[in-house]
Short mmCIF file of C-alpha atoms in Angstrom, two decimals:
data_model
loop_
_atom_site.label_atom_id
_atom_site.label_comp_id
_atom_site.label_asym_id
_atom_site.label_seq_id
_atom_site.Cartn_x
_atom_site.Cartn_y
_atom_site.Cartn_z
CA MET O 1200 107.74 7.67 25.66
CA THR O 1201 110.15 6.62 26.74
CA THR O 1202 113.07 4.95 25.42
CA LEU O 1203 113.49 1.29 26.67
CA ASN O 1204 117.35 0.48 26.75
CA TYR O 1205 117.98 -2.89 26.89
CA GLY O 1206 121.14 -4.56 28.41
CA LEU O 1207 121.75 -8.41 27.72
CA ILE O 1208 123.49 -11.07 29.74
CA GLY O 1209 123.27 -14.14 28.15
CA CYS O 1210 122.91 -14.16 24.08
CA GLY O 1211 123.09 -17.61 22.65
CA MET O 1212 120.10 -19.34 21.11
CA MET O 1213 117.26 -17.55 23.44
CA GLY O 1214 118.94 -14.25 23.63
CA GLN O 1215 119.11 -14.40 19.01
CA GLU O 1216 115.92 -14.86 19.67
CA HIS O 1217 114.82 -11.73 22.04
CA LEU O 1218 117.12 -9.90 19.92
CA ARG O 1219 114.98 -10.41 17.22
CA ASN O 1220 111.65 -9.48 18.91
CA ILE O 1221 112.81 -6.49 21.05
CA ALA O 1222 114.38 -4.77 16.90
CA LEU O 1223 110.39 -5.34 16.32
CA LEU O 1224 109.01 -3.21 19.36
CA PRO O 1225 109.02 0.62 18.99
CA ASN O 1226 110.86 2.64 21.57
CA ALA O 1227 113.80 -0.25 21.73
CA ARG O 1228 116.75 -0.31 21.31
CA VAL O 1229 119.99 -3.19 22.76
CA ALA O 1230 122.31 -0.72 24.42
CA ALA O 1231 124.45 -2.76 25.61
CA ILE O 1232 125.71 -6.94 25.23
CA PHE O 1233 127.87 -9.38 28.41
CA GLU O 1234 128.28 -12.75 26.06
CA PRO O 1235 131.35 -13.67 27.21
CA ASP O 1236 130.96 -16.81 24.76
CA ALA O 1237 132.79 -15.76 21.59
CA GLY O 1238 130.81 -17.68 18.87
CA MET O 1239 127.68 -16.13 20.87
CA ARG O 1240 129.17 -12.65 21.01
CA ALA O 1241 129.74 -12.20 17.27
CA ILE O 1242 126.39 -13.47 16.61
CA ALA O 1243 125.10 -10.92 18.86
CA ALA O 1244 127.88 -7.79 17.32
CA GLY O 1245 126.11 -8.57 14.10
CA MET O 1246 122.54 -8.21 15.06
CA VAL O 1247 122.99 -5.48 16.94
CA PRO O 1248 126.23 -3.53 15.25
CA ASP O 1249 125.14 -0.29 18.15
CA ALA O 1250 125.17 -2.03 21.22
CA VAL O 1251 128.04 -1.74 22.98
CA MET O 1252 130.06 -4.78 23.82
CA VAL O 1253 131.25 -5.97 27.60
CA ASN O 1254 132.44 -8.79 29.87
CA SER O 1255 130.57 -8.20 32.73
CA ILE O 1256 127.00 -7.23 34.81
CA ALA O 1257 128.95 -4.61 36.06
CA GLU O 1258 130.01 -3.55 32.25
CA VAL O 1259 126.69 -3.48 32.06
CA LEU O 1260 124.76 -1.67 34.41
CA ALA O 1261 127.38 -0.12 33.99
CA VAL O 1262 126.12 1.83 30.09
CA LYS O 1263 124.49 5.02 30.95
CA ASP O 1264 121.64 4.83 28.84
CA VAL O 1265 120.48 0.66 30.46
CA ASN O 1266 117.49 1.34 31.75
CA CYS O 1267 116.51 -2.15 31.73
CA LEU O 1268 117.51 -5.66 32.01
CA LEU O 1269 118.11 -9.06 30.41
CA ILE O 1270 119.15 -11.80 31.58
CA VAL O 1271 119.24 -15.16 29.38
CA SER O 1272 122.05 -17.20 30.63
CA PRO O 1273 122.07 -21.10 31.86
CA ASN O 1274 119.91 -21.28 34.28
CA TYR O 1275 121.91 -21.69 37.28
CA MET O 1276 123.64 -18.81 36.49
CA HIS O 1277 119.61 -16.94 37.02
CA LEU O 1278 119.54 -16.49 40.99
CA GLY O 1279 123.04 -15.03 41.70
CA GLN O 1280 123.04 -12.07 38.87
CA LEU O 1281 119.95 -11.00 40.22
CA GLU O 1282 121.52 -10.86 43.43
CA GLU O 1283 124.45 -9.27 42.18
CA ILE O 1284 122.54 -6.30 39.70
CA ALA O 1285 120.25 -6.06 43.85
CA SER O 1286 123.48 -4.34 45.09
CA ILE O 1287 125.31 -2.32 42.27
CA ARG O 1288 121.71 -0.98 40.46
CA PRO O 1289 118.50 -2.36 40.37
CA VAL O 1290 116.18 -1.81 36.78
CA PRO O 1291 113.53 -3.08 35.68
CA ILE O 1292 113.78 -6.54 35.46
CA LEU O 1293 113.40 -9.94 32.22
CA CYS O 1294 114.48 -12.68 33.62
CA GLU O 1295 113.97 -15.92 31.67
CA LYS O 1296 113.04 -18.97 33.46
CA PRO O 1297 113.59 -21.21 35.77
CA LEU O 1298 114.84 -18.40 38.52
CA PHE O 1299 116.62 -21.25 40.60
CA THR O 1300 117.71 -24.69 40.81
CA ASP O 1301 118.45 -26.10 43.50
CA PRO O 1302 115.57 -25.79 46.51
CA ALA O 1303 118.05 -24.98 48.76
CA ASP O 1304 118.78 -21.27 47.17
CA ALA O 1305 114.35 -20.40 47.37
CA PRO O 1306 115.37 -18.73 50.53
CA ARG O 1307 117.68 -16.35 48.63
CA LEU O 1308 114.46 -15.76 46.15
CA ALA O 1309 112.40 -14.51 49.04
CA ALA O 1310 115.03 -12.46 49.76
CA LEU O 1311 115.49 -10.66 46.90
CA ARG O 1312 111.47 -10.26 46.72
CA ALA O 1313 110.85 -8.65 49.61
CA ALA O 1314 114.24 -6.03 48.82
CA TYR O 1315 114.63 -5.55 45.23
CA PRO O 1316 112.63 -2.38 44.51
CA ALA O 1317 112.33 -2.52 40.60
CA PRO O 1318 109.86 -4.67 38.22
CA ILE O 1319 111.58 -8.03 37.85
CA TRP O 1320 109.21 -10.61 35.20
CA VAL O 1321 110.20 -13.76 34.42
CA ALA O 1322 109.90 -14.85 31.29
CA MET O 1323 106.97 -17.18 31.32
CA GLU O 1324 105.95 -17.06 27.23
CA TYR O 1325 103.81 -19.15 26.55
CA ARG O 1326 101.30 -17.48 27.94
CA TYR O 1327 100.56 -15.32 25.03
CA MET O 1328 101.10 -17.80 22.37
CA PRO O 1329 98.24 -16.62 20.45
CA PRO O 1330 96.52 -20.04 20.85
CA VAL O 1331 97.26 -20.77 24.42
CA ALA O 1332 96.09 -17.38 25.63
CA ARG O 1333 92.52 -17.76 23.41
CA LEU O 1334 92.00 -21.18 25.76
CA ALA O 1335 93.02 -19.33 28.26
CA GLU O 1336 90.74 -16.73 27.50
CA GLU O 1337 88.07 -18.86 26.76
CA ALA O 1338 88.13 -22.20 29.30
CA GLU O 1339 85.96 -20.51 31.74
CA ALA O 1340 82.83 -20.18 29.33
CA ALA O 1341 83.25 -23.49 27.48
CA THR O 1342 84.26 -25.37 29.88
CA GLY O 1343 81.24 -24.29 32.83
CA GLY O 1344 83.83 -25.01 35.64
CA ILE O 1345 87.40 -26.18 34.35
CA ARG O 1346 87.69 -30.04 36.54
CA MET O 1347 90.69 -31.39 34.20
CA LEU O 1348 93.40 -29.98 32.43
CA THR O 1349 96.19 -32.06 29.76
CA ILE O 1350 99.43 -31.15 28.92
CA ARG O 1351 101.46 -32.92 25.77
CA GLU O 1352 104.04 -31.83 24.43
CA HIS O 1353 105.89 -33.75 22.79
CA ARG O 1354 108.54 -32.43 20.62
CA PHE O 1355 112.44 -32.30 19.44
CA PRO O 1356 115.06 -33.48 21.36
CA PHE O 1357 117.20 -30.56 24.03
CA LEU O 1358 119.31 -28.26 21.42
CA GLU O 1359 123.26 -28.13 21.73
CA LYS O 1360 124.21 -24.90 24.41
CA VAL O 1361 127.04 -23.81 25.11
CA GLY O 1362 129.16 -25.95 27.33
CA ASP O 1363 126.21 -28.25 26.30
CA TRP O 1364 125.14 -27.06 30.41
CA ASN O 1365 122.57 -28.82 29.10
CA ARG O 1366 122.51 -31.87 30.09
CA PHE O 1367 122.80 -32.39 33.35
CA ASN O 1368 120.54 -32.26 36.44
CA ARG O 1369 122.67 -30.12 37.69
CA ASN O 1370 123.00 -27.40 35.74
CA THR O 1371 118.95 -27.20 34.64
CA GLY O 1372 116.74 -28.19 37.59
CA GLY O 1373 116.07 -31.41 35.74
CA THR O 1374 114.21 -31.21 32.74
CA LEU O 1375 111.02 -30.67 34.84
CA VAL O 1376 112.22 -27.86 36.39
CA GLU O 1377 114.49 -26.49 33.34
CA LYS O 1378 111.19 -27.28 30.81
CA CYS O 1379 108.62 -27.90 32.35
CA CYS O 1380 108.09 -24.40 34.73
CA HIS O 1381 106.05 -23.84 31.41
CA PHE O 1382 103.69 -25.51 31.60
CA PHE O 1383 103.14 -25.96 35.68
CA ASP O 1384 103.12 -22.11 35.55
CA LEU O 1385 100.58 -22.18 32.80
CA MET O 1386 98.29 -24.70 34.84
CA ARG O 1387 97.98 -21.90 37.29
CA PHE O 1388 97.77 -19.63 35.17
CA ILE O 1389 94.66 -21.19 33.11
CA LEU O 1390 93.32 -23.32 37.01
CA LYS O 1391 93.55 -19.29 39.04
CA SER O 1392 94.30 -21.95 41.59
CA ASP O 1393 97.59 -23.42 43.52
CA PRO O 1394 98.53 -26.75 43.50
CA VAL O 1395 98.41 -29.51 46.57
CA ARG O 1396 100.55 -32.83 45.56
CA VAL O 1397 101.96 -33.61 42.34
CA MET O 1398 102.97 -37.40 41.85
CA ALA O 1399 105.03 -38.18 38.83
CA SER O 1400 107.20 -41.19 37.16
CA GLY O 1401 109.98 -40.22 34.17
CA GLY O 1402 113.39 -40.63 32.80
CA GLN O 1403 116.13 -41.36 30.63
CA SER O 1404 115.05 -43.30 27.80
CA VAL O 1405 116.38 -42.04 24.07
CA ASN O 1406 118.06 -38.72 24.49
CA HIS O 1407 121.73 -38.59 25.36
CA LEU O 1408 122.06 -42.13 26.42
CA ASP O 1409 125.71 -42.34 25.15
CA GLU O 1410 126.77 -38.57 25.39
CA VAL O 1411 129.94 -37.77 28.16
CA TYR O 1412 131.12 -34.64 28.62
CA ASP O 1413 134.54 -34.27 31.05
CA GLY O 1414 134.57 -37.52 32.08
CA GLN O 1415 130.24 -37.40 32.68
CA ARG O 1416 127.81 -38.89 31.19
CA SER O 1417 124.75 -37.39 31.09
CA ASP O 1418 121.30 -37.15 33.10
CA ILE O 1419 119.36 -34.94 31.68
CA TRP O 1420 115.79 -36.70 32.08
CA ASP O 1421 113.60 -37.12 28.21
CA ASN O 1422 110.07 -38.57 28.86
CA ALA O 1423 107.84 -38.36 31.83
CA TYR O 1424 104.19 -38.20 32.75
CA VAL O 1425 102.36 -35.98 36.17
CA ILE O 1426 99.64 -35.12 37.77
CA VAL O 1427 99.19 -32.48 39.44
CA ASP O 1428 96.13 -31.55 42.04
CA PHE O 1429 94.68 -28.32 43.47
CA ALA O 1430 94.13 -26.49 44.94
CA SER O 1431 90.43 -25.85 43.52
CA GLY O 1432 89.26 -29.43 42.91
CA ALA O 1433 90.92 -29.45 40.07
CA ARG O 1434 93.37 -31.52 38.24
CA ALA O 1435 95.82 -31.73 35.65
CA MET O 1436 98.03 -33.70 34.03
CA LEU O 1437 101.06 -33.49 32.30
CA GLU O 1438 102.84 -35.23 29.19
CA LEU O 1439 106.85 -35.14 28.01
CA CYS O 1440 107.82 -36.39 25.64
CA MET O 1441 111.16 -35.10 23.45
CA PHE O 1442 111.72 -37.63 21.68
CA ALA O 1443 108.16 -37.22 19.11
CA GLU O 1444 109.30 -34.21 16.66
CA GLY O 1445 107.36 -35.92 13.60
CA ALA O 1446 104.45 -34.41 15.67
CA ARG O 1447 102.17 -32.08 13.71
CA TYR O 1448 101.20 -30.45 16.73
CA GLN O 1449 104.11 -29.65 20.13
CA GLU O 1450 101.92 -28.90 21.88
CA GLU O 1451 98.34 -29.83 22.63
CA ILE O 1452 96.14 -28.59 25.48
CA SER O 1453 93.33 -29.74 26.59
CA ALA O 1454 90.61 -28.02 29.29
CA VAL O 1455 86.68 -29.84 30.22
CA GLY O 1456 84.34 -29.05 32.50
CA PRO O 1457 80.73 -29.92 32.98
CA LYS O 1458 79.36 -28.22 30.24
CA GLY O 1459 82.74 -28.98 27.27
CA LYS O 1460 86.10 -29.04 26.68
CA ILE O 1461 88.36 -26.67 24.86
CA GLU O 1462 91.23 -27.50 22.87
CA ALA O 1463 94.19 -25.26 21.41
CA HIS O 1464 96.67 -27.41 19.16
CA VAL O 1465 100.14 -25.43 19.11
CA PRO O 1466 102.93 -26.39 16.13
CA GLY O 1467 106.55 -26.08 16.33
CA PRO O 1468 109.06 -24.19 15.41
CA GLY O 1469 109.01 -23.54 11.94
CA ARG O 1470 112.49 -23.48 11.18
CA PHE O 1471 112.21 -27.95 11.80
CA TRP O 1472 108.73 -28.65 10.31
CA PRO O 1473 110.26 -30.41 6.22
CA ASP O 1474 109.65 -28.78 3.45
CA HIS O 1475 108.77 -31.88 1.32
CA LEU O 1476 105.37 -31.18 3.70
CA GLY O 1477 104.71 -28.03 1.98
CA GLU O 1478 103.11 -25.14 4.73
CA PRO O 1479 103.04 -25.21 8.38
CA PRO O 1480 100.58 -26.17 11.12
CA VAL O 1481 98.53 -23.18 11.91
CA PRO O 1482 97.24 -23.33 15.44
CA GLN O 1483 94.21 -24.21 15.73
CA VAL O 1484 91.29 -23.82 19.43
CA VAL O 1485 88.85 -26.89 19.01
CA VAL O 1486 85.66 -25.51 21.50
CA SER O 1487 83.04 -28.68 22.13
CA PRO O 1488 79.50 -28.35 23.65
CA ARG O 1489 78.55 -31.12 25.86
CA GLU O 1490 75.31 -29.99 24.24
CA PRO O 1491 73.92 -29.65 21.45
CA LYS O 1492 77.56 -31.38 19.96
CA GLY O 1493 79.68 -30.80 17.59
CA PRO O 1494 83.14 -29.34 17.75
CA ARG O 1495 83.65 -25.83 16.28
CA LEU O 1496 87.19 -25.16 15.22
CA VAL O 1497 89.42 -22.32 14.48
CA GLU O 1498 92.18 -21.17 13.29
CA ILE O 1499 94.71 -18.59 14.94
CA PRO O 1500 97.07 -17.61 12.42
CA VAL O 1501 100.41 -16.22 13.96
CA ASP O 1502 101.96 -13.51 12.90
CA PRO O 1503 104.71 -14.38 10.15
CA GLN O 1504 106.59 -11.25 11.02
CA LEU O 1505 106.83 -13.05 14.68
CA LEU O 1506 106.49 -16.00 13.42
CA ALA O 1507 110.09 -15.72 11.46
CA ALA O 1508 111.81 -13.74 14.75
CA GLY O 1509 111.79 -17.29 17.04
CA ASP O 1510 110.27 -20.50 17.65
CA HIS O 1511 107.36 -19.73 20.59
CA ASN O 1512 104.19 -18.61 17.98
CA GLY O 1513 105.15 -15.12 19.36
CA SER O 1514 105.28 -14.69 22.31
CA THR O 1515 108.31 -13.30 23.10
CA PHE O 1516 108.03 -10.19 21.32
CA TYR O 1517 104.01 -10.09 22.99
CA GLN O 1518 105.34 -10.64 26.39
CA HIS O 1519 107.85 -7.69 25.61
CA GLN O 1520 105.53 -6.11 24.67
CA ARG O 1521 103.52 -5.58 28.75
CA PHE O 1522 106.87 -5.62 29.67
CA GLN O 1523 108.25 -2.50 28.25
CA ARG O 1524 104.53 -1.26 30.06
CA ALA O 1525 105.67 -2.81 33.27
CA ALA O 1526 108.76 -1.50 32.68
CA LEU O 1527 107.16 2.13 31.85
CA GLY O 1528 105.79 1.75 35.45
CA GLU O 1529 102.39 1.25 32.43
CA GLN O 1530 100.37 -1.44 33.52
CA GLN O 1531 101.27 -4.00 36.28
CA VAL O 1532 103.91 -7.32 36.06
CA GLU O 1533 101.95 -10.33 35.10
CA VAL O 1534 104.64 -12.86 35.73
CA THR O 1535 105.93 -12.08 39.19
CA LEU O 1536 108.31 -13.90 40.96
CA GLU O 1537 105.92 -15.79 43.62
CA ASP O 1538 104.34 -17.18 40.08
CA GLY O 1539 108.03 -17.96 38.77
CA TRP O 1540 108.79 -19.97 42.26
CA TRP O 1541 105.74 -21.92 42.02
CA ALA O 1542 106.36 -22.97 38.36
CA VAL O 1543 109.95 -23.87 39.77
CA ALA O 1544 108.75 -25.81 42.69
CA ILE O 1545 106.09 -27.77 40.84
CA GLY O 1546 108.50 -29.23 39.09
CA MET O 1547 110.81 -29.90 41.80
CA ALA O 1548 108.49 -32.16 43.24
CA ALA O 1549 107.82 -33.74 39.75
CA GLN O 1550 112.02 -34.84 40.37
CA GLN O 1551 111.47 -35.77 43.54
CA SER O 1552 107.73 -37.46 43.33
CA ALA O 1553 109.22 -38.62 40.86
CA ALA O 1554 112.80 -39.60 41.62
CA THR O 1555 110.93 -41.38 44.56
CA GLY O 1556 108.16 -43.66 43.73
CA GLU O 1557 106.26 -40.72 46.19
CA ALA O 1558 103.72 -38.41 46.17
CA VAL O 1559 104.56 -34.84 47.28
CA ARG O 1560 102.70 -32.16 48.80
CA PHE O 1561 102.83 -28.91 50.08
CA ASP O 1562 101.89 -29.32 52.67
CA GLN O 1563 104.57 -32.01 53.58
CA VAL O 1564 107.59 -29.94 51.93
CA ALA O 1565 108.90 -26.28 51.17
CA TYR O 1566 111.13 -24.93 48.25
CA GLY O 1567 112.03 -21.40 50.12
CA LEU O 1568 109.06 -19.30 51.24
CA LYS O 1569 106.56 -17.99 48.40
CA ARG O 1570 104.80 -15.57 50.76
#
């Protein structure tokens, strides 16, 4: 089997999670890393001492062994870096979300999609969390056809990032793009339909209110409700609260239809679970039929080695397994540029709705060309 020799662009906290998971893959290694921050660069070099540390994307691509790339840079850099790669040496890419942060840049993404000759996989790893994947697989049978889908994330505030870039809407696209594109992707993935209308309310209520950087106050939101109507007739809701880290489960997803209900309960990162509470909770899936009544709970344990490798319940590893096959031409890309576009577009519509107080219809606004 051909070895995947990754070039990494960005190696902060999430990049280091990718390093730990790539190390668990057979026939995969990190060949080159571009990380401009000295502290993060030193950590990455210690984790992968055989990787070449370079000073630009061009230098990553100049490393002969590199045959795929992983983009883990700040949000606002992703699109420009994809375009730079396309102009130098197109290779298979796993690109962290979101693909873009400014609605005006969406046509650039459409142009890239039309011209890029190699696979590009958008890192929507929440699809691959074992309890979420189980819910997605069983939802149709358990519900008889989903009519209502609810995703609740009650979690910790935004973590500190290099240069505090994630404290500002201009760098992230806004919380409903930066954080929540994962959940909007899950909505489309689970419902197998595209959205037609978005309504939202959100804001900055508790976190980062007194934080000032270079004379500018943080404006990143920390809570929201978002309702999305889908072409299939289903509706979905997101409830986000980023000052609720005391919750037992971080994500709770429920799908309901005429036959019954199915739920997934997903704990947050084990490293944040307090020692005095004992072992962290185990992910669960609960199926509750309408007839005969009686919930059925199944625990979905995750390999401890994968839990130790990152904060996303093993999903980063499972995502890399599939990307590896796609990069080698053994399967299709499962999370396409169009999927990435939709996830961002729903987030942008939600940001717009929350800011204006009006619903946003997708037949009335365009965040670039998806087709």
